[in-house]
Amino acid sequence: MEVALKIDVDTHQGLELGVPRLASMLEREGIVAGFYIAMGPDNSGRAILRVFRNRGFLSKMFRTRAVSMYGARTILSGTILPSRPIALSFPGIIRDLKARGFEVGVHGYDHVRWQDRLDKIGAAGILSELGDAFEVYRAILGEAPRSFAAPGWRTNDAALVALDAMALDYRSDTRGIAPYRCVAGERVLATPEIPTTLPTLDEVMGRRELPDDTAVRDFYLGLCRPDALNVHTIHAETEGMGQLESFTALVRALKERGVKFVQLREVASRLNRAELPLCEVIRTTLPGRAGWISAQGPARLAAE
Ligand SMILES: [Zn+2]
């Protein structure tokens, strides 16, 4: 059984506090993983305000303990307090990840702008988000990024095509069941898409049938498919902070079951692009998550 841990870093606080804690824990446990970092400003306060306007906000806030999880500074970031740069505030932490053998990829530039306004900013807006993000990555690590993970699992044809032109080793933009190549409009894209296969902790937390950490751990153990690649997206702000202890317990339980941890770059290097299924990217919703996400759609039979 293979598990790839895809660690999304959405906020200033997540990079400052969650990432070093996660990296130390993973190193202690002898586990490889990849960190996908939002390269631009932390406007997460705006995202939290958006959630505020949705129905069911209060119960979700209590269930997920959002304030203790994110902290007041993050909740206000980009609203009444100025947004802070994420990656450029901690270049040393990012270089250190790479030096210690962790994979580092791009998780967009302005996470909130991408997630909330992807369809409104147009091809030019998407190109500027990508250009800025890749520039910051290059400035910090001295090389071009080789992978991209879309903020909020949201993409569209313009973003898919723009990223394909960058000839990355892979993307991880969607939810799905197994690696594939995207069909955008009539175009079959070259870059492999390696989707997240498991639900995220914030989607699962607070379910009535999962009353405690042990139940959540057993739930994940039950979801991991023995004969397939399991891609688990975790968050520096969640599993790296308030949920670090229970996440460590999950990692140990997976180790006990003989799971092999892999990085997505290794997965990408062994994929045969010509043999991957060609799938449309559809929009859908997930239990426990507000709004739409992009997902692996039905496979297409036509040859290229
Ligand atoms: Zn994210």
mmCIF file of C-alpha atoms and ligand atoms in Angstrom:
data_model
loop_
_atom_site.group_PDB
_atom_site.id
_atom_site.type_symbol
_atom_site.label_atom_id
_atom_site.label_comp_id
_atom_site.label_asym_id
_atom_site.label_seq_id
_atom_site.Cartn_x
_atom_site.Cartn_y
_atom_site.Cartn_z
ATOM 1 C CA MET A 1 0.000 0.000 0.000
ATOM 2 C CA GLU A 2 1.330 3.399 -0.986
ATOM 3 C CA VAL A 3 0.461 6.738 0.592
ATOM 4 C CA ALA A 4 1.618 10.134 -0.682
ATOM 5 C CA LEU A 5 1.286 12.954 1.833
ATOM 6 C CA LYS A 6 0.551 16.232 0.049
ATOM 7 C CA ILE A 7 0.943 19.026 2.564
ATOM 8 C CA ASP A 8 -0.790 22.257 1.568
ATOM 9 C CA VAL A 9 0.482 25.458 3.152
ATOM 10 C CA ASP A 10 -2.157 28.173 2.838
ATOM 11 C CA THR A 11 -1.106 30.768 5.422
ATOM 12 C CA HIS A 12 1.750 32.741 6.980
ATOM 13 C CA GLN A 13 1.153 31.000 10.292
ATOM 14 C CA GLY A 14 1.006 27.573 8.660
ATOM 15 C CA LEU A 15 4.445 28.084 7.109
ATOM 16 C CA GLU A 16 5.957 29.653 10.218
ATOM 17 C CA LEU A 17 4.689 27.148 12.787
ATOM 18 C CA GLY A 18 2.986 24.167 11.145
ATOM 19 C CA VAL A 19 5.608 23.350 8.513
ATOM 20 C CA PRO A 20 8.630 23.039 10.849
ATOM 21 C CA ARG A 21 6.623 20.905 13.289
ATOM 22 C CA LEU A 22 5.394 18.601 10.533
ATOM 23 C CA ALA A 23 8.861 18.347 8.968
ATOM 24 C CA SER A 24 10.414 17.366 12.311
ATOM 25 C CA MET A 25 7.726 14.793 13.016
ATOM 26 C CA LEU A 26 7.995 13.262 9.543
ATOM 27 C CA GLU A 27 11.781 13.142 9.782
ATOM 28 C CA ARG A 28 11.576 11.447 13.181
ATOM 29 C CA GLU A 29 9.203 8.877 11.722
ATOM 30 C CA GLY A 30 11.410 8.428 8.653
ATOM 31 C CA ILE A 31 8.697 9.502 6.224
ATOM 32 C CA VAL A 32 8.950 11.446 2.961
ATOM 33 C CA ALA A 33 6.317 13.986 1.894
ATOM 34 C CA GLY A 34 5.778 17.032 -0.306
ATOM 35 C CA PHE A 35 4.972 20.597 0.754
ATOM 36 C CA TYR A 36 2.897 22.783 -1.607
ATOM 37 C CA ILE A 37 3.189 26.392 -0.571
ATOM 38 C CA ALA A 38 1.049 29.424 -1.414
ATOM 39 C CA MET A 39 3.739 31.805 -2.689
ATOM 40 C CA GLY A 40 1.901 35.126 -2.353
ATOM 41 C CA PRO A 41 -0.037 37.162 0.229
ATOM 42 C CA ASP A 42 -1.985 35.650 3.101
ATOM 43 C CA ASN A 43 -5.540 36.879 2.572
ATOM 44 C CA SER A 44 -7.039 34.026 4.546
ATOM 45 C CA GLY A 45 -9.078 36.420 6.663
ATOM 46 C CA ARG A 46 -11.122 37.097 3.542
ATOM 47 C CA ALA A 47 -11.766 33.399 3.065
ATOM 48 C CA ILE A 48 -12.879 33.057 6.657
ATOM 49 C CA LEU A 49 -15.188 36.059 6.281
ATOM 50 C CA ARG A 50 -16.671 34.386 3.204
ATOM 51 C CA VAL A 51 -17.409 31.299 5.283
ATOM 52 C CA PHE A 52 -19.035 33.625 7.809
ATOM 53 C CA ARG A 53 -21.650 34.558 5.242
ATOM 54 C CA ASN A 54 -22.528 30.937 4.531
ATOM 55 C CA ARG A 55 -25.275 29.137 6.362
ATOM 56 C CA GLY A 56 -24.130 26.748 9.041
ATOM 57 C CA PHE A 57 -21.055 28.846 9.741
ATOM 58 C CA LEU A 58 -21.351 28.845 13.518
ATOM 59 C CA SER A 59 -21.732 25.116 13.915
ATOM 60 C CA LYS A 60 -18.803 24.550 11.562
ATOM 61 C CA MET A 61 -16.753 27.124 13.470
ATOM 62 C CA PHE A 62 -17.376 25.287 16.723
ATOM 63 C CA ARG A 63 -16.926 21.826 15.283
ATOM 64 C CA THR A 64 -13.625 22.646 13.665
ATOM 65 C CA ARG A 65 -12.437 25.012 16.393
ATOM 66 C CA ALA A 66 -11.449 27.490 13.673
ATOM 67 C CA VAL A 67 -10.262 30.286 15.941
ATOM 68 C CA SER A 68 -7.926 28.099 17.975
ATOM 69 C CA MET A 69 -6.831 26.372 14.793
ATOM 70 C CA TYR A 70 -5.985 29.456 12.767
ATOM 71 C CA GLY A 71 -5.388 32.085 15.449
ATOM 72 C CA ALA A 72 -6.774 35.604 15.497
ATOM 73 C CA ARG A 73 -3.965 37.104 13.379
ATOM 74 C CA THR A 74 -4.711 34.733 10.493
ATOM 75 C CA ILE A 75 -8.449 35.251 10.715
ATOM 76 C CA LEU A 76 -7.961 39.016 10.370
ATOM 77 C CA SER A 77 -5.232 38.812 7.708
ATOM 78 C CA GLY A 78 -6.212 40.713 4.567
ATOM 79 C CA THR A 79 -9.257 42.242 6.270
ATOM 80 C CA ILE A 80 -8.723 44.790 9.036
ATOM 81 C CA LEU A 81 -5.073 43.790 9.292
ATOM 82 C CA PRO A 82 -2.802 43.874 6.224
ATOM 83 C CA SER A 83 -2.055 40.620 4.425
ATOM 84 C CA ARG A 84 1.427 39.272 4.999
ATOM 85 C CA PRO A 85 3.538 37.525 2.368
ATOM 86 C CA ILE A 86 3.668 33.777 2.986
ATOM 87 C CA ALA A 87 6.691 32.290 1.200
ATOM 88 C CA LEU A 88 8.823 35.453 1.182
ATOM 89 C CA SER A 89 8.443 35.796 4.961
ATOM 90 C CA PHE A 90 10.206 32.470 5.521
ATOM 91 C CA PRO A 91 12.567 31.664 2.645
ATOM 92 C CA GLY A 92 14.867 29.871 5.099
ATOM 93 C CA ILE A 93 12.136 27.413 6.103
ATOM 94 C CA ILE A 94 11.475 26.605 2.428
ATOM 95 C CA ARG A 95 15.160 26.109 1.589
ATOM 96 C CA ASP A 96 15.520 23.951 4.674
ATOM 97 C CA LEU A 97 12.673 21.682 3.504
ATOM 98 C CA LYS A 98 14.432 21.120 0.212
ATOM 99 C CA ALA A 99 17.800 20.536 1.902
ATOM 100 C CA ARG A 100 16.197 17.859 4.093
ATOM 101 C CA GLY A 101 14.870 15.987 1.065
ATOM 102 C CA PHE A 102 11.233 17.091 1.143
ATOM 103 C CA GLU A 103 9.596 17.880 -2.149
ATOM 104 C CA VAL A 104 8.516 21.521 -2.531
ATOM 105 C CA GLY A 105 5.828 22.563 -5.022
ATOM 106 C CA VAL A 106 3.683 25.601 -5.767
ATOM 107 C CA HIS A 107 0.226 25.997 -4.209
ATOM 108 C CA GLY A 108 -0.721 29.107 -6.156
ATOM 109 C CA TYR A 109 0.125 32.736 -5.437
ATOM 110 C CA ASP A 110 -2.897 34.394 -3.798
ATOM 111 C CA HIS A 111 -4.783 31.354 -2.491
ATOM 112 C CA VAL A 112 -7.977 33.282 -1.772
ATOM 113 C CA ARG A 113 -8.025 35.086 -5.133
ATOM 114 C CA TRP A 114 -7.578 31.788 -6.994
ATOM 115 C CA GLN A 115 -10.143 29.934 -4.929
ATOM 116 C CA ASP A 116 -12.815 32.655 -4.933
ATOM 117 C CA ARG A 117 -12.296 34.307 -8.305
ATOM 118 C CA LEU A 118 -10.698 31.789 -10.663
ATOM 119 C CA ASP A 119 -13.468 32.031 -13.236
ATOM 120 C CA LYS A 120 -13.586 35.836 -13.032
ATOM 121 C CA ILE A 121 -9.910 36.734 -13.411
ATOM 122 C CA GLY A 122 -9.664 35.336 -16.951
ATOM 123 C CA ALA A 123 -6.674 33.877 -18.756
ATOM 124 C CA ALA A 124 -4.597 36.993 -18.075
ATOM 125 C CA GLY A 125 -5.349 36.866 -14.351
ATOM 126 C CA ILE A 126 -4.477 33.172 -14.227
ATOM 127 C CA LEU A 127 -1.192 33.791 -16.058
ATOM 128 C CA SER A 128 -0.277 36.538 -13.597
ATOM 129 C CA GLU A 129 -1.076 34.295 -10.590
ATOM 130 C CA LEU A 130 1.095 31.532 -12.064
ATOM 131 C CA GLY A 131 3.863 33.901 -13.161
ATOM 132 C CA ASP A 132 4.093 35.542 -9.730
ATOM 133 C CA ALA A 133 4.027 32.217 -7.892
ATOM 134 C CA PHE A 134 6.732 30.664 -10.076
ATOM 135 C CA GLU A 135 8.866 33.798 -9.768
ATOM 136 C CA VAL A 136 8.786 33.677 -5.963
ATOM 137 C CA TYR A 137 9.612 29.955 -5.996
ATOM 138 C CA ARG A 138 12.587 30.614 -8.294
ATOM 139 C CA ALA A 139 13.759 33.536 -6.172
ATOM 140 C CA ILE A 140 13.771 31.369 -3.048
ATOM 141 C CA LEU A 141 15.011 28.026 -4.374
ATOM 142 C CA GLY A 142 17.052 29.132 -7.394
ATOM 143 C CA GLU A 143 15.321 26.762 -9.789
ATOM 144 C CA ALA A 144 12.046 26.471 -11.641
ATOM 145 C CA PRO A 145 9.176 24.638 -9.925
ATOM 146 C CA ARG A 146 8.306 21.187 -11.277
ATOM 147 C CA SER A 147 4.804 20.830 -9.839
ATOM 148 C CA PHE A 148 1.632 22.738 -9.041
ATOM 149 C CA ALA A 149 -1.297 22.041 -6.724
ATOM 150 C CA ALA A 150 -4.343 24.233 -7.288
ATOM 151 C CA PRO A 151 -5.661 26.191 -4.280
ATOM 152 C CA GLY A 152 -8.967 24.737 -3.114
ATOM 153 C CA TRP A 153 -8.852 21.979 -5.804
ATOM 154 C CA ARG A 154 -10.266 24.482 -8.253
ATOM 155 C CA THR A 155 -9.265 24.672 -11.865
ATOM 156 C CA ASN A 156 -10.750 25.519 -15.251
ATOM 157 C CA ASP A 157 -9.798 25.064 -18.883
ATOM 158 C CA ALA A 158 -7.742 28.274 -18.995
ATOM 159 C CA ALA A 159 -5.730 27.239 -15.930
ATOM 160 C CA LEU A 160 -5.259 23.685 -17.184
ATOM 161 C CA VAL A 161 -3.987 24.905 -20.555
ATOM 162 C CA ALA A 162 -1.733 27.590 -19.039
ATOM 163 C CA LEU A 163 -0.144 25.068 -16.687
ATOM 164 C CA ASP A 164 0.277 22.509 -19.441
ATOM 165 C CA ALA A 165 2.355 25.044 -21.387
ATOM 166 C CA MET A 166 4.764 25.168 -18.434
ATOM 167 C CA ALA A 167 5.700 21.517 -19.031
ATOM 168 C CA LEU A 168 5.694 20.538 -15.361
ATOM 169 C CA ASP A 169 6.411 16.990 -14.224
ATOM 170 C CA TYR A 170 2.858 16.747 -12.866
ATOM 171 C CA ARG A 171 -0.043 18.669 -11.372
ATOM 172 C CA SER A 172 -2.250 17.796 -8.422
ATOM 173 C CA ASP A 173 -5.248 20.044 -8.920
ATOM 174 C CA THR A 174 -8.239 17.777 -8.509
ATOM 175 C CA ARG A 175 -9.954 15.068 -6.481
ATOM 176 C CA GLY A 176 -10.131 11.663 -8.075
ATOM 177 C CA ILE A 177 -9.156 8.030 -7.925
ATOM 178 C CA ALA A 178 -5.945 7.585 -9.943
ATOM 179 C CA PRO A 179 -3.482 9.539 -12.120
ATOM 180 C CA TYR A 180 -4.779 10.694 -15.514
ATOM 181 C CA ARG A 181 -4.335 13.256 -18.254
ATOM 182 C CA CYS A 182 -6.864 16.053 -18.538
ATOM 183 C CA VAL A 183 -9.046 16.809 -21.503
ATOM 184 C CA ALA A 184 -9.707 20.560 -21.614
ATOM 185 C CA GLY A 185 -12.290 21.403 -24.227
ATOM 186 C CA GLU A 186 -11.079 19.388 -27.217
ATOM 187 C CA ARG A 187 -7.449 19.384 -26.148
ATOM 188 C CA VAL A 188 -5.737 16.436 -24.522
ATOM 189 C CA LEU A 189 -3.097 17.824 -22.189
ATOM 190 C CA ALA A 190 0.357 16.329 -21.711
ATOM 191 C CA THR A 191 0.972 16.911 -18.004
ATOM 192 C CA PRO A 192 -0.101 14.061 -15.704
ATOM 193 C CA GLU A 193 -2.685 14.977 -13.090
ATOM 194 C CA ILE A 194 -2.226 13.104 -9.794
ATOM 195 C CA PRO A 195 -5.451 13.704 -7.861
ATOM 196 C CA THR A 196 -6.042 13.702 -4.131
ATOM 197 C CA THR A 197 -7.865 10.453 -3.375
ATOM 198 C CA LEU A 198 -8.793 10.808 0.315
ATOM 199 C CA PRO A 199 -11.067 13.332 2.059
ATOM 200 C CA THR A 200 -9.342 16.048 4.085
ATOM 201 C CA LEU A 201 -9.514 16.164 7.852
ATOM 202 C CA ASP A 202 -11.610 19.339 7.907
ATOM 203 C CA GLU A 203 -14.192 17.582 5.723
ATOM 204 C CA VAL A 204 -14.352 14.671 8.139
ATOM 205 C CA MET A 205 -14.034 16.343 11.543
ATOM 206 C CA GLY A 206 -17.236 16.725 13.433
ATOM 207 C CA ARG A 207 -19.103 13.890 11.718
ATOM 208 C CA ARG A 208 -21.372 12.262 14.224
ATOM 209 C CA GLU A 209 -20.115 8.770 13.405
ATOM 210 C CA LEU A 210 -16.515 9.894 14.089
ATOM 211 C CA PRO A 211 -16.660 11.133 17.677
ATOM 212 C CA ASP A 212 -12.951 11.014 18.536
ATOM 213 C CA ASP A 213 -9.407 10.826 17.157
ATOM 214 C CA THR A 214 -9.345 7.035 17.250
ATOM 215 C CA ALA A 215 -12.507 6.825 15.166
ATOM 216 C CA VAL A 216 -11.051 9.300 12.656
ATOM 217 C CA ARG A 217 -7.803 7.325 12.453
ATOM 218 C CA ASP A 218 -9.655 4.051 11.865
ATOM 219 C CA PHE A 219 -11.799 5.771 9.243
ATOM 220 C CA TYR A 220 -8.678 6.771 7.269
ATOM 221 C CA LEU A 221 -7.105 3.335 7.687
ATOM 222 C CA GLY A 222 -10.280 1.848 6.250
ATOM 223 C CA LEU A 223 -10.290 4.225 3.271
ATOM 224 C CA CYS A 224 -6.709 3.530 2.142
ATOM 225 C CA ARG A 225 -6.808 1.157 -0.803
ATOM 226 C CA PRO A 226 -4.165 -1.572 -0.548
ATOM 227 C CA ASP A 227 -3.727 -2.001 -4.295
ATOM 228 C CA ALA A 228 -3.513 1.643 -5.271
ATOM 229 C CA LEU A 229 -1.794 4.951 -4.718
ATOM 230 C CA ASN A 230 -3.514 6.879 -1.922
ATOM 231 C CA VAL A 231 -2.967 10.648 -2.015
ATOM 232 C CA HIS A 232 -3.771 12.365 1.261
ATOM 233 C CA THR A 233 -3.842 16.170 1.354
ATOM 234 C CA ILE A 234 -3.176 17.571 4.803
ATOM 235 C CA HIS A 235 -2.800 21.191 5.928
ATOM 236 C CA ALA A 236 0.114 22.790 7.740
ATOM 237 C CA GLU A 237 -2.488 24.831 9.635
ATOM 238 C CA THR A 238 -4.362 21.752 10.847
ATOM 239 C CA GLU A 239 -2.303 18.547 10.977
ATOM 240 C CA GLY A 240 0.823 20.656 11.610
ATOM 241 C CA MET A 241 -0.722 22.515 14.546
ATOM 242 C CA GLY A 242 -3.799 21.600 16.595
ATOM 243 C CA GLN A 243 -4.126 18.112 15.073
ATOM 244 C CA LEU A 244 -0.420 17.206 15.060
ATOM 245 C CA GLU A 245 -0.770 14.583 17.764
ATOM 246 C CA SER A 246 -3.641 12.711 16.139
ATOM 247 C CA PHE A 247 -1.998 12.983 12.717
ATOM 248 C CA THR A 248 1.189 11.478 14.163
ATOM 249 C CA ALA A 249 -0.911 8.594 15.486
ATOM 250 C CA LEU A 250 -2.354 8.052 11.988
ATOM 251 C CA VAL A 251 1.134 8.069 10.441
ATOM 252 C CA ARG A 252 2.346 5.480 12.971
ATOM 253 C CA ALA A 253 -0.682 3.280 12.370
ATOM 254 C CA LEU A 254 -0.008 3.408 8.616
ATOM 255 C CA LYS A 255 3.642 2.512 9.225
ATOM 256 C CA GLU A 256 2.597 -0.453 11.361
ATOM 257 C CA ARG A 257 0.523 -1.694 8.450
ATOM 258 C CA GLY A 258 3.588 -1.616 6.209
ATOM 259 C CA VAL A 259 2.539 1.388 4.139
ATOM 260 C CA LYS A 260 5.174 2.756 1.795
ATOM 261 C CA PHE A 261 5.242 6.560 1.830
ATOM 262 C CA VAL A 262 6.070 8.145 -1.517
ATOM 263 C CA GLN A 263 6.465 11.647 -2.909
ATOM 264 C CA LEU A 264 4.386 12.720 -5.870
ATOM 265 C CA ARG A 265 7.547 13.436 -7.909
ATOM 266 C CA GLU A 266 8.484 9.736 -7.616
ATOM 267 C CA VAL A 267 4.981 8.774 -8.656
ATOM 268 C CA ALA A 268 5.174 11.159 -11.628
ATOM 269 C CA SER A 269 8.562 9.819 -12.726
ATOM 270 C CA ARG A 270 7.242 6.288 -13.080
ATOM 271 C CA LEU A 271 4.018 7.202 -14.902
ATOM 272 C CA ASN A 272 3.856 6.354 -18.569
ATOM 273 C CA ARG A 273 2.020 9.341 -19.995
ATOM 274 C CA ALA A 274 0.915 7.467 -23.096
ATOM 275 C CA GLU A 275 -0.869 4.878 -20.956
ATOM 276 C CA LEU A 276 -2.727 7.234 -18.636
ATOM 277 C CA PRO A 277 -6.496 7.476 -19.008
ATOM 278 C CA LEU A 278 -7.769 10.682 -20.610
ATOM 279 C CA CYS A 279 -10.404 12.233 -18.390
ATOM 280 C CA GLU A 280 -12.491 15.339 -18.403
ATOM 281 C CA VAL A 281 -12.304 17.580 -15.366
ATOM 282 C CA ILE A 282 -15.733 18.047 -13.851
ATOM 283 C CA ARG A 283 -17.084 20.229 -11.058
ATOM 284 C CA THR A 284 -18.746 18.711 -8.066
ATOM 285 C CA THR A 285 -19.270 19.196 -4.328
ATOM 286 C CA LEU A 286 -18.021 17.133 -1.391
ATOM 287 C CA PRO A 287 -19.610 16.421 1.980
ATOM 288 C CA GLY A 288 -18.139 18.782 4.586
ATOM 289 C CA ARG A 289 -16.698 21.265 2.069
ATOM 290 C CA ALA A 290 -18.291 24.545 0.977
ATOM 291 C CA GLY A 291 -18.584 25.280 -2.732
ATOM 292 C CA TRP A 292 -17.405 23.377 -5.780
ATOM 293 C CA ILE A 293 -14.193 21.496 -6.406
ATOM 294 C CA SER A 294 -12.669 20.068 -9.579
ATOM 295 C CA ALA A 295 -12.701 16.303 -9.912
ATOM 296 C CA GLN A 296 -11.617 13.528 -12.245
ATOM 297 C CA GLY A 297 -14.456 12.971 -14.677
ATOM 298 C CA PRO A 298 -15.305 10.038 -16.921
ATOM 299 C CA ALA A 299 -12.519 8.607 -19.054
ATOM 300 C CA ARG A 300 -12.570 9.201 -22.765
ATOM 301 C CA LEU A 301 -11.954 6.315 -25.097
ATOM 302 C CA ALA A 302 -10.817 8.231 -28.169
ATOM 303 C CA ALA A 303 -7.196 7.957 -29.229
ATOM 304 C CA GLU A 304 -5.158 11.124 -29.398
HETATM 305 ZN ZN ZN B 1 -4.843 25.309 0.111
#
